[in-house]
Coordinates of C-alpha atoms in Angstrom, one line a residue:
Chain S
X31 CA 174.8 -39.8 -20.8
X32 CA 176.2 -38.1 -23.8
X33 CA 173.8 -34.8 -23.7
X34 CA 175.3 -31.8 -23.5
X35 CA 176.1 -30.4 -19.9
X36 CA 173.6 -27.2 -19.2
X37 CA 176.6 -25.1 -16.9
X38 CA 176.5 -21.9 -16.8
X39 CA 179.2 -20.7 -19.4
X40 CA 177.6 -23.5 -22.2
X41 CA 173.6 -22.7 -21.8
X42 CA 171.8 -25.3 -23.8
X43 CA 168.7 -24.8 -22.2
X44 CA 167.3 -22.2 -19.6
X45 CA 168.1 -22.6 -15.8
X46 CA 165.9 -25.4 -14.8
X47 CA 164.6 -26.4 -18.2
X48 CA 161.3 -24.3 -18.4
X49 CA 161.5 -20.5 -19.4
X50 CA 161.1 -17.8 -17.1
X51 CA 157.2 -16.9 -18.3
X52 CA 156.4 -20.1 -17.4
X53 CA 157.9 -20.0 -14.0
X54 CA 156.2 -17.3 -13.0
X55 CA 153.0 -18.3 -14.1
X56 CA 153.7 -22.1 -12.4
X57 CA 154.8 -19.7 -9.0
X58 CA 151.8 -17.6 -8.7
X59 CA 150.1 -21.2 -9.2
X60 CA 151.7 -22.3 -6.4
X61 CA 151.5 -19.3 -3.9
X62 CA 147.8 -19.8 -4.7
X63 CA 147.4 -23.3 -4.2
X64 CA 149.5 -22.5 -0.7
X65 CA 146.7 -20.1 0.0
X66 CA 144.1 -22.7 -0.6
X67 CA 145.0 -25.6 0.6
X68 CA 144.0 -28.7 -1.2
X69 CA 142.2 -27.0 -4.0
X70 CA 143.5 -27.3 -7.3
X71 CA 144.8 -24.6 -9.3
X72 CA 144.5 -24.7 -13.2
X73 CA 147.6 -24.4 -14.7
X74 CA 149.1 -24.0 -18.1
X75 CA 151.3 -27.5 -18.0
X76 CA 153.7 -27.4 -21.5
X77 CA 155.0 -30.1 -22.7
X78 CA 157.9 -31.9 -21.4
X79 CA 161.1 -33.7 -22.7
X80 CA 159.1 -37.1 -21.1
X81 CA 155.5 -38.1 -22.0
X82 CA 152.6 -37.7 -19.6
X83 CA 152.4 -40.1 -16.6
X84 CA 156.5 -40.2 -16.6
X85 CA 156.1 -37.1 -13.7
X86 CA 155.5 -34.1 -16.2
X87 CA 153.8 -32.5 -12.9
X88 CA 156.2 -32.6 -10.4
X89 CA 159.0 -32.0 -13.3
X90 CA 157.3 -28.9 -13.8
X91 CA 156.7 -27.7 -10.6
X92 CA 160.2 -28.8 -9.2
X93 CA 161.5 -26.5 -12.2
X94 CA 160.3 -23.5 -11.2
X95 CA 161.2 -23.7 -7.4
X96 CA 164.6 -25.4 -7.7
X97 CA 167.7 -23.5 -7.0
X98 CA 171.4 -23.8 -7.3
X99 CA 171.7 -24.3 -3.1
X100 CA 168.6 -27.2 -3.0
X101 CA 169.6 -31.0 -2.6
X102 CA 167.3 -32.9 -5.0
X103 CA 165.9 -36.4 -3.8
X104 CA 163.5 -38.6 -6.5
X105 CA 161.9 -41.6 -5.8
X106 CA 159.3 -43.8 -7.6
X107 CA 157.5 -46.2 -5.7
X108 CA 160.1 -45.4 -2.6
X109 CA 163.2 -46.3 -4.6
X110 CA 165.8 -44.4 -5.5
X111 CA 167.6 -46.3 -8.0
X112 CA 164.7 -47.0 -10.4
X113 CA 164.3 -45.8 -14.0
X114 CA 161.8 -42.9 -13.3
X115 CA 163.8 -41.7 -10.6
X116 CA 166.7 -42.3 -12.2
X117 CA 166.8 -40.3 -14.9
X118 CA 164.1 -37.5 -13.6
X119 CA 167.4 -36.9 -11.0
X120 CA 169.9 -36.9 -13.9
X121 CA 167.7 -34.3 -15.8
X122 CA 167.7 -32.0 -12.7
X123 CA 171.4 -32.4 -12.0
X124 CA 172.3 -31.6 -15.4
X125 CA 169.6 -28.6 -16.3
X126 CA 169.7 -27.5 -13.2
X127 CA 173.2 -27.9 -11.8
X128 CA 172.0 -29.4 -8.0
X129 CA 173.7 -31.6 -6.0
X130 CA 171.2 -34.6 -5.6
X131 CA 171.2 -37.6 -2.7
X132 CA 169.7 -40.6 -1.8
X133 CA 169.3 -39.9 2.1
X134 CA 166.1 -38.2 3.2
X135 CA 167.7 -36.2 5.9
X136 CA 169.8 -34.3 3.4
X137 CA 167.6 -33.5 0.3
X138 CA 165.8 -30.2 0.5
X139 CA 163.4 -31.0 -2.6
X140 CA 162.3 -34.7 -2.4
X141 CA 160.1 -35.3 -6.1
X142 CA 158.3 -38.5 -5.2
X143 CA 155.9 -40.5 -7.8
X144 CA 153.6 -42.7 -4.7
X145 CA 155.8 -42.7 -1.1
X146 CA 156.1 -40.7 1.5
X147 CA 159.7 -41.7 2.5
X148 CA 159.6 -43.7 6.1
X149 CA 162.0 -41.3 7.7
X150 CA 160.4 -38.1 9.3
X151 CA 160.4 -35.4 7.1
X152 CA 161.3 -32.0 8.3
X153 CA 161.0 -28.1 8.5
X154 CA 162.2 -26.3 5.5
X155 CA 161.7 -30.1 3.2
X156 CA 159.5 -29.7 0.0
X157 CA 157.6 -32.7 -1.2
X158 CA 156.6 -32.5 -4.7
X159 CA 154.5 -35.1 -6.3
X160 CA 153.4 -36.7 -9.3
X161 CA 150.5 -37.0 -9.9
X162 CA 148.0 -38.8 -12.3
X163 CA 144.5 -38.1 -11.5
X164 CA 144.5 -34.9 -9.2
X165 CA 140.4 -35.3 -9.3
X166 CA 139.3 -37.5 -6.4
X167 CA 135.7 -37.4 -7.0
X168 CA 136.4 -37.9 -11.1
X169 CA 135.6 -41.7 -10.8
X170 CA 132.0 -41.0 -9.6
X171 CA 131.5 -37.8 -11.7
X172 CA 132.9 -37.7 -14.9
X173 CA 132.1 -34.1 -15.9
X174 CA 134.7 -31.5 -14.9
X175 CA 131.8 -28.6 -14.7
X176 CA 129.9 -30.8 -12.0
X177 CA 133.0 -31.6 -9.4
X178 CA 134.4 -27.9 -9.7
X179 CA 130.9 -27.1 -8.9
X180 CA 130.9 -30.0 -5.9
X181 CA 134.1 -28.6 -4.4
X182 CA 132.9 -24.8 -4.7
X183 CA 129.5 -26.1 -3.0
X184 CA 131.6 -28.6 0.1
X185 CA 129.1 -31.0 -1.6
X186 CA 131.1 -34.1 -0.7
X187 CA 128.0 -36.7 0.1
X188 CA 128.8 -38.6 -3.3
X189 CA 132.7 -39.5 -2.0
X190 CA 130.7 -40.7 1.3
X191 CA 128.3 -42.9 -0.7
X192 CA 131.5 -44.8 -2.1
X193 CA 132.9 -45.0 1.1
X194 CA 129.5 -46.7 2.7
X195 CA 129.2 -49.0 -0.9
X196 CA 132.7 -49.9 -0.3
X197 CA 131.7 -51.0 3.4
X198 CA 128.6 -52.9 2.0
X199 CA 130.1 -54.8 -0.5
X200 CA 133.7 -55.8 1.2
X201 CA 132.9 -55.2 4.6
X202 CA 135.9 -53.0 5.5
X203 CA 136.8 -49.3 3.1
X204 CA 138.6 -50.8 0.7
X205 CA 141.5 -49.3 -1.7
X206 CA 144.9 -49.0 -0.9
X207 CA 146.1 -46.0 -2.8
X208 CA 144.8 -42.6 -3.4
X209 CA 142.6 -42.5 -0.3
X210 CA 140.2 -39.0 -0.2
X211 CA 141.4 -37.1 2.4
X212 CA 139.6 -33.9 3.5
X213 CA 142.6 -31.1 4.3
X214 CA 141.9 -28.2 6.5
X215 CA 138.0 -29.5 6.9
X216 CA 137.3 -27.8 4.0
X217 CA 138.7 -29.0 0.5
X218 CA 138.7 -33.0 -0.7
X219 CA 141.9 -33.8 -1.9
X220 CA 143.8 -36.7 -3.5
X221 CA 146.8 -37.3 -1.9
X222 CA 147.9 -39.0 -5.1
X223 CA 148.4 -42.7 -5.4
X224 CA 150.4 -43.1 -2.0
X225 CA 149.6 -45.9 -0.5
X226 CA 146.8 -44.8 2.3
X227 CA 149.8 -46.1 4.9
X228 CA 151.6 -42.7 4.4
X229 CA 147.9 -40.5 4.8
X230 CA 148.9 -39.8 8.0
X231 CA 152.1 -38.4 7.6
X232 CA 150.5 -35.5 5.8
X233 CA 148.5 -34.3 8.8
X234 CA 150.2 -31.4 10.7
X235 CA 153.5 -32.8 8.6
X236 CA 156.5 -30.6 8.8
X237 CA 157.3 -30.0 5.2
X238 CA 155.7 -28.4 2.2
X239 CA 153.7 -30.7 0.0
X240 CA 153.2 -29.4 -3.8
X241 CA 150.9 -31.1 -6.3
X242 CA 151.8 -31.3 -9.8
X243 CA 149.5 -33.2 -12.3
X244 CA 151.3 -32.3 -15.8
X245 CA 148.7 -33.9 -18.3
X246 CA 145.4 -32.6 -16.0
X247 CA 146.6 -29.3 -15.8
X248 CA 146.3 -28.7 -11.7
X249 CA 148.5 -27.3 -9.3
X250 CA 147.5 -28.3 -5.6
X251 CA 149.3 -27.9 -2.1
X252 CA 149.3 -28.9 1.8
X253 CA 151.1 -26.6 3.9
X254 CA 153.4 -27.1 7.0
X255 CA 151.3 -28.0 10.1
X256 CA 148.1 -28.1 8.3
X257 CA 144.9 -30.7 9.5
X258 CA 144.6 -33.6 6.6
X259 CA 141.7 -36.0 7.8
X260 CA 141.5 -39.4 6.0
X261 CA 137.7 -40.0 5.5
X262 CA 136.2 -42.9 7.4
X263 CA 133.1 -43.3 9.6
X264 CA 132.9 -43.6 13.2
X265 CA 131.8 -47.1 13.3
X266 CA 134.3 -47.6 9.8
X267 CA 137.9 -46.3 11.5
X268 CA 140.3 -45.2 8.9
X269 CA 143.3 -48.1 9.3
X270 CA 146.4 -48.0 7.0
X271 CA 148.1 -51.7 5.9
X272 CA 150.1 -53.8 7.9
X273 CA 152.1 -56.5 7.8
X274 CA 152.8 -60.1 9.4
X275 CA 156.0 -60.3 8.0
X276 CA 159.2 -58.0 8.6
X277 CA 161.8 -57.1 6.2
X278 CA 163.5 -59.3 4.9
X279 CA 166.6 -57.8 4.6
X280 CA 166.7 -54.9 7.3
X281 CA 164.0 -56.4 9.9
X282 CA 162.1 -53.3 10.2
X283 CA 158.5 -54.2 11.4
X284 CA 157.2 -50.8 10.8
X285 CA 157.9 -49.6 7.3
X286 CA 155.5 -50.2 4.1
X287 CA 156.7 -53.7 2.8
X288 CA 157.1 -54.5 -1.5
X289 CA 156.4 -58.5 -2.2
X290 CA 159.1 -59.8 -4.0
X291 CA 158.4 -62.8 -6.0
X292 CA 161.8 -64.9 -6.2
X293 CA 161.1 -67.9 -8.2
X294 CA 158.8 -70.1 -9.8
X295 CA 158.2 -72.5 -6.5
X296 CA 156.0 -69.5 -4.9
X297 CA 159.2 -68.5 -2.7
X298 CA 159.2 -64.5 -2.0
X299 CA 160.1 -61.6 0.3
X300 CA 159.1 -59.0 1.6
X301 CA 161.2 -55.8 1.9
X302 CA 161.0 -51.9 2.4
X303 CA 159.3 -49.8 -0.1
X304 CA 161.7 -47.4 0.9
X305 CA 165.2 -48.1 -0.7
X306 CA 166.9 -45.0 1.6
X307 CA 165.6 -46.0 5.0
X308 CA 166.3 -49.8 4.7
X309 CA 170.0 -49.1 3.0
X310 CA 170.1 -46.7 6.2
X311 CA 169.2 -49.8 8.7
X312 CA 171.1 -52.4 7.2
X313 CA 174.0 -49.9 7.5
X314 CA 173.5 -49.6 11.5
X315 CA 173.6 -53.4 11.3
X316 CA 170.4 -54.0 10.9
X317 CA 169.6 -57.5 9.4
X318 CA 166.7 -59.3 8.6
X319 CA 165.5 -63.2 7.8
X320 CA 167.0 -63.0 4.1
X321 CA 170.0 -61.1 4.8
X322 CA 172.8 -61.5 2.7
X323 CA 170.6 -62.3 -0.4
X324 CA 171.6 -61.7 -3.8
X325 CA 169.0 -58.7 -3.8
X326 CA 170.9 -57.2 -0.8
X327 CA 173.3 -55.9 -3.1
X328 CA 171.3 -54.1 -5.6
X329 CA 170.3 -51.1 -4.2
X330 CA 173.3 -49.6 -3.7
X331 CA 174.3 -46.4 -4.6
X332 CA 174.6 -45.3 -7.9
X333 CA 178.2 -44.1 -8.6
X334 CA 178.9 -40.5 -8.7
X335 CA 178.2 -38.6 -12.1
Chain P
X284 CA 146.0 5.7 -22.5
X285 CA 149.4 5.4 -21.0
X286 CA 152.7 8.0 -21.6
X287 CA 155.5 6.4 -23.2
X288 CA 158.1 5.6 -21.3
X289 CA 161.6 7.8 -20.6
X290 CA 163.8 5.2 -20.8
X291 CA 166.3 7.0 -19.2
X292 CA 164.0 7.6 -15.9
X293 CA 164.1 3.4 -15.5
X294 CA 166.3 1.8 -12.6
X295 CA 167.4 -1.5 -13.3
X296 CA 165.4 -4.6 -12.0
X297 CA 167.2 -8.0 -11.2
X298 CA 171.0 -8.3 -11.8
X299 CA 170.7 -12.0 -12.5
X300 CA 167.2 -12.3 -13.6
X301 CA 167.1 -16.0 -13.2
X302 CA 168.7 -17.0 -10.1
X303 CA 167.1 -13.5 -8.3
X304 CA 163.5 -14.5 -9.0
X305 CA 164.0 -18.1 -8.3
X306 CA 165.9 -17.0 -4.7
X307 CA 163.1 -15.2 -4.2
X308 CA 160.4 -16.9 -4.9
X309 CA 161.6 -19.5 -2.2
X310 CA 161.6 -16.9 0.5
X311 CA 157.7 -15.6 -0.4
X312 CA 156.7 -19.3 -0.7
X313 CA 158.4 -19.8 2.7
X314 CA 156.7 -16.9 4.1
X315 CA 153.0 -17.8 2.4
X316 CA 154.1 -21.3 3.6
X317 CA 154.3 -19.9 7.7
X318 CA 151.8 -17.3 7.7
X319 CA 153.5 -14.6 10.7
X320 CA 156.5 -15.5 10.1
X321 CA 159.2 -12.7 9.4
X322 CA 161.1 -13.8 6.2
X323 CA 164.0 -12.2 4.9
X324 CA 163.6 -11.6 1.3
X325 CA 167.0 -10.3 0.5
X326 CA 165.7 -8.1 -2.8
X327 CA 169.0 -7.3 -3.9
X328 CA 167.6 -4.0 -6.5
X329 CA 167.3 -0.6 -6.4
X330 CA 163.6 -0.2 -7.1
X331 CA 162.2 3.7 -8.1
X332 CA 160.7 3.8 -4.6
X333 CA 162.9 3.7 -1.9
X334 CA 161.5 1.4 1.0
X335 CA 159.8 -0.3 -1.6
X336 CA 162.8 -2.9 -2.3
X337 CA 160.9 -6.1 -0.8
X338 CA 157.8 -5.7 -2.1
X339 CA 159.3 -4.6 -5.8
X340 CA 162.2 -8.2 -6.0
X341 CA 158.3 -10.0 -5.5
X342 CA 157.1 -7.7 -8.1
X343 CA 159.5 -8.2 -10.5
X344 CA 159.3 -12.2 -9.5
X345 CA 155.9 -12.8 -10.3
X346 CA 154.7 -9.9 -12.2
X347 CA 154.4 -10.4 -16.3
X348 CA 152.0 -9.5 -18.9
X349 CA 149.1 -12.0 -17.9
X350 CA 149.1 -10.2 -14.6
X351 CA 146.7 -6.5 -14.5
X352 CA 148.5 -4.5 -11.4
X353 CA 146.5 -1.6 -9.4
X354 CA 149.1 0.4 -8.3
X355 CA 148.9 3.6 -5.9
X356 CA 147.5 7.2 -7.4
X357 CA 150.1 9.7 -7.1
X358 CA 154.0 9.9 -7.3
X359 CA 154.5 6.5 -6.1
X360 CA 152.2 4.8 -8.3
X361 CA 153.9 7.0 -11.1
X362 CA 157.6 5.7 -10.6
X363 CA 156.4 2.2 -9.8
X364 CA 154.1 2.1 -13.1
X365 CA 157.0 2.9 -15.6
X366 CA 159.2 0.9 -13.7
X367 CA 156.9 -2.1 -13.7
X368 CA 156.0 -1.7 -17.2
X369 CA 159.3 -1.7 -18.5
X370 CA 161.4 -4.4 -16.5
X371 CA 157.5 -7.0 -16.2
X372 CA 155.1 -5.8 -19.4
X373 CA 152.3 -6.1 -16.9
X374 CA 149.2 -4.0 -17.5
X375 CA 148.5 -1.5 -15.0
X376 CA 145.0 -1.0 -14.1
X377 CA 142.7 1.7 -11.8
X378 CA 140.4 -1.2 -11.6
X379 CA 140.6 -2.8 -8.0
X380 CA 138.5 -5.6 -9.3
X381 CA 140.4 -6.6 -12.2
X382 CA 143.6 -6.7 -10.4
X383 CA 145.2 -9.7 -10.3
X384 CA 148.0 -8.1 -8.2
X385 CA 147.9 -4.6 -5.8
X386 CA 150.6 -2.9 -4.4
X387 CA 149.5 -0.5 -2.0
X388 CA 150.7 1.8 1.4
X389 CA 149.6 1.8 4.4
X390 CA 148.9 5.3 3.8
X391 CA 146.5 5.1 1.2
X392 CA 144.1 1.4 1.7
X393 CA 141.4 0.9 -0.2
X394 CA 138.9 -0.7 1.6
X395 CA 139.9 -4.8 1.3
X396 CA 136.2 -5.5 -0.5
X397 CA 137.2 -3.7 -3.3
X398 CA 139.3 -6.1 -4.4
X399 CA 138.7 -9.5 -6.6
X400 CA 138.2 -11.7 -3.8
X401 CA 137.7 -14.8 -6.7
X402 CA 134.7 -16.9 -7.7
X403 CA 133.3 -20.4 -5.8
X404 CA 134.8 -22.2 -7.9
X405 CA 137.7 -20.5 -9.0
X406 CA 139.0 -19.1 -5.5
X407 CA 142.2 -18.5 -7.1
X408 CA 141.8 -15.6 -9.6
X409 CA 141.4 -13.2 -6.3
X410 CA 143.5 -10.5 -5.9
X411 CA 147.2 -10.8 -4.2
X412 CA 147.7 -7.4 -2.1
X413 CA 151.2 -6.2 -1.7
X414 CA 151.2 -4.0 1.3
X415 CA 153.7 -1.9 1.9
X416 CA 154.4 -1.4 5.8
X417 CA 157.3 1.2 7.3
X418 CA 158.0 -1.7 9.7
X419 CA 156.7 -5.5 10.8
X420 CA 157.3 -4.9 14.4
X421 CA 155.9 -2.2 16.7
X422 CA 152.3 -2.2 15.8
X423 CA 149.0 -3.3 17.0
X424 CA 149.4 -7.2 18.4
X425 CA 147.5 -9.7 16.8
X426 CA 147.6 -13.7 17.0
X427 CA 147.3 -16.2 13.9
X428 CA 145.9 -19.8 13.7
X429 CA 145.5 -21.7 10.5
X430 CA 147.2 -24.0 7.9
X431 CA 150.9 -23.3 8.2
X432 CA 151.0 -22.5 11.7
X433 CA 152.1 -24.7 14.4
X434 CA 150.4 -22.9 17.5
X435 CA 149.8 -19.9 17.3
X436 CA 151.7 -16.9 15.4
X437 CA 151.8 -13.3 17.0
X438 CA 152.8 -10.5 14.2
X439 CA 152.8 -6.9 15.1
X440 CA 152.7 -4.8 11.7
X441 CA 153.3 -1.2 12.5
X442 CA 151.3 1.6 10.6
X443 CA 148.4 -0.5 9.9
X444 CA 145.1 0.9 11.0
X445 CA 142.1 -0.7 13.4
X446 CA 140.1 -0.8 11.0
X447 CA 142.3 -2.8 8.6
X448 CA 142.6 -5.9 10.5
X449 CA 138.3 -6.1 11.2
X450 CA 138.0 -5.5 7.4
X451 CA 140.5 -8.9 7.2
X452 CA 139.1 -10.1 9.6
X453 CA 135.6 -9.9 7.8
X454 CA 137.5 -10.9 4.7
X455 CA 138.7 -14.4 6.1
X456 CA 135.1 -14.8 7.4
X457 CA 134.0 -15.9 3.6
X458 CA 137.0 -18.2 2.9
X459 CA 137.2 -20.2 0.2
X460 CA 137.0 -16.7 -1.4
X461 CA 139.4 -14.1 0.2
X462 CA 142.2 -11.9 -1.2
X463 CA 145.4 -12.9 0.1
X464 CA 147.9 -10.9 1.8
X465 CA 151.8 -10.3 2.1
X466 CA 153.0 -7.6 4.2
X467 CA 156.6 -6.0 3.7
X468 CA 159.2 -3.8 4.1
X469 CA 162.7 -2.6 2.7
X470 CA 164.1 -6.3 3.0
X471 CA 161.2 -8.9 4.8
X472 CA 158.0 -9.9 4.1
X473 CA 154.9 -11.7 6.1
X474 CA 152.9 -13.6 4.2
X475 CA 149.3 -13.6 5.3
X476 CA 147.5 -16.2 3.1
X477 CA 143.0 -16.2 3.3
X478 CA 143.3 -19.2 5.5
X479 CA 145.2 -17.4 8.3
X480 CA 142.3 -16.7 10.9
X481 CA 143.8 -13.2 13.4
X482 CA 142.6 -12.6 16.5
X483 CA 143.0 -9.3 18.2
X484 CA 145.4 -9.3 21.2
X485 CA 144.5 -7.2 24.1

């Protein structure tokens, strides 16, 4: 909290952290992976003030697109108000000098480590995520020179295999997280550990989605209104998770539900993933089986820096 | 072998070199974003070719030393080369092929083949083409489908000739190679990015 402010008159760093050069390189990665939709673009990732798997990606790309006008939105696991997201959005409001929010509606740049927030996203909204692993075929091949050569080739029948082993041995296409989609027809992609629950929102989506995997080195991106199939078989149906229960707090039978574990005598919860959306319910009076909770109150916003 | 620069001879590039390139770099990703779309890039310079003020705020925004340009032959190639050289420390380069960016006119195309249209597996080392147009309204119709686009996108590029678009068109037949496109003018841009299939309007 004591770091130095990065305003204008008292430069610490450059405008956004990175340096112009690197910008422009990250940029023409971008327009390219625009152009080419789910392919991933080598970048030159540096290194970061945080250490790989903390978001180094999406920092990075959110640095060389953010402005002075965006709203800035982070989440990690759909929650504003955890570490991650908390202090990736302090970084940004201090090197960067953006006004940041909570709310989905407002944000123009929404940096997201695994959600797609519940509410709709809209036109002119950039999603940029985190991502580990932007390889989806790199559990069944190993060698980078082999799954550049797959993607160049469309030679996809390896990721089908592991969908069809997946029905033999379980029955169902099992995996929550990270689920292959196929965007435009053409390119396999890894949507990055979202749960397979927000696949479809990519499809023909609204907003911009950019790809940053910091420690991998790739740049990848879905445009606006753009086809993103979830793979499945026709006898095998693609099906995201559901739930029995509602939330516990906000009674919302739709959203993607967290298990909360309350004590020792098996006792638990389950609420929204996204912290936003169910704040946003319980707000329009909204109230679920455990309202009033001690948890209730945590998610509240975080006062005003 | 390149002249040395007359320093004098150089207009100035970005006022606020920062915040310019990052404003503008939001309006071409917009644009590449929604292929057909007009976007209003709002290049606030005076570049050494008059008309040229869109396509030289991208220039200056993306342009740098990694980045080998193929500029026009003659007096507009000139002004823009020095220009270029001085304010981005790009390379220029009479090699379509080895072009990672091309600004050219309407008035003088080179055929779209003889530009780096990338490899198989690394689609993204093709050329970007910078074309400059004297207006994005008032040409020949065509209609755009594709990633970005909702429906269907109807541009009408004046100035650019028939056999242009089939060349494109032939272009965008071998996609996941393809050189990608953004069309401008004094002050808006169209971004038409390899995936964006056109379709003649009759």
């Amino acid at each position: 909290m004591n770091a130095p402010s990065n305003l204008p008159a008292n430069r610490v760093y450059n405008y956004a952290y990175l340096d112009e050069q690197t910008k422009r390189m990250i940029r023409r990665s971008i327009l390219k992976a625009i152009a080419i939709p789910g392919y991933q673009v080598p970048f030159g990732s540096r290194e970061m003030p945080v250490p790989y798997g903390w978001g180094t990606g999406g920092i990075q790309v959110t640095a060389s697109i953010i402005g002075p006008d965006d709203v800035y939105k982070c989440i990690d696991q759909g929650a504003d108000d955890t570490t991650n997201a908390v202090s990736i959005r302090r970084f940004f409001a201090r090197v960067a000098d953006v006004a940041t929010t909570e709310q989905t509606e407002e944000a123009t740049i929404i940096q997201t480590r695994h959600r797609i927030p519940e509410a709709p996203l809209q036109e002119g909204q950039i999603m940029v995520y985190q991502v580990p692993q932007p390889e989806p075929l790199r559990g069944l091949e190993p060698r980078e020179t082999e799954t550049r050569a797959m993607h160049a080739y469309e030679e996809y029948g390896l990721q089908y295999l592991s969908l069809y082993e997946s029905v033999a041995a379980y029955g169902r296409i099992a995996g929550g997280a990270g689920y292959p989609v196929l965007v435009d027809e053409r390119y396999l992609m890894s949507p990055s550990p979202i749960p397979k629950f927000d696949n479809p929102k990519l499809h023909q989506s609204e907003a911009l989605h950019l790809f940053g995997a910091g420690r991998e080195k790739r740049i990848y991106a879905v445009p606006p209104h753009t086809d993103v199939r979830s793979l499945d078989f026709e006898d095998y149906p693609f099906e995201i998770q559901s739930w029995d229960e509602v939330c516990a707090l906000c009674n919302c039978d739709s959203s993607y539900k967290d298990e909360v574990i309350l004590d020792d005598d098996g006792n638990r919860m389950f609420v929204c993933s996204d912290s936003a959306y169910c704040g946003e319910r319980r707000k329009q009076g909204h109230s679920g089986p455990l309202a009033g909770h001690a948890l209730d109150q945590l998610d509240q916003p975080e006062d005003a820096e | 072998m390149t002249a040395a620069l007359s320093l004098q001879d150089i207009q100035p590039g970005f006022a606020d070199p920062v915040y310019d390139a990052q404003r503008i770099f939001r309006r071409l990703m917009d644009a590449m974003a929604r292929p057909g779309r007009i976007v209003d890039i709002d290049a606030d310079i005076v570049p050494p070719v008059p008309g040229l003020e869109g396509l030289s705020a991208i220039a200056l925004t993306l342009l740098d030393f990694e980045t080998p340009v193929y500029l026009p032959r003659g007096e507009i190639g000139e002004a823009l080369s020095g220009w270029l050289r001085f304010h981005c420390g790009c390379p220029v380069t009479t090699d379509p092929q080895e072009a990672v960016f091309a600004i050219l006119s309407v008035t003088e195309l080179l055929p779209i083949s003889a530009f780096n249209s990338g490899d198989p597996k690394y689609p993204d080392r093709s050329t970007t083409l910078l074309l400059a147009c004297p207006a994005l309204e008032g040409g020949k119709h065509v209609s755009l489908t594709g990633p970005g686009i909702k429906e269907a996108a109807h541009i009408a590029p004046s100035g650019i000739p028939d056999s242009f678009w089939n060349e494109v068109m032939g272009d965008r037949s071998q996609f996941q190679l393809g050189v990608d496109i953004i069309m401008g003018t004094s002050n808006a841009v169209i971004g038409l990015p390899r995936t964006t299939r056109i379709n003649e309007e009759s």
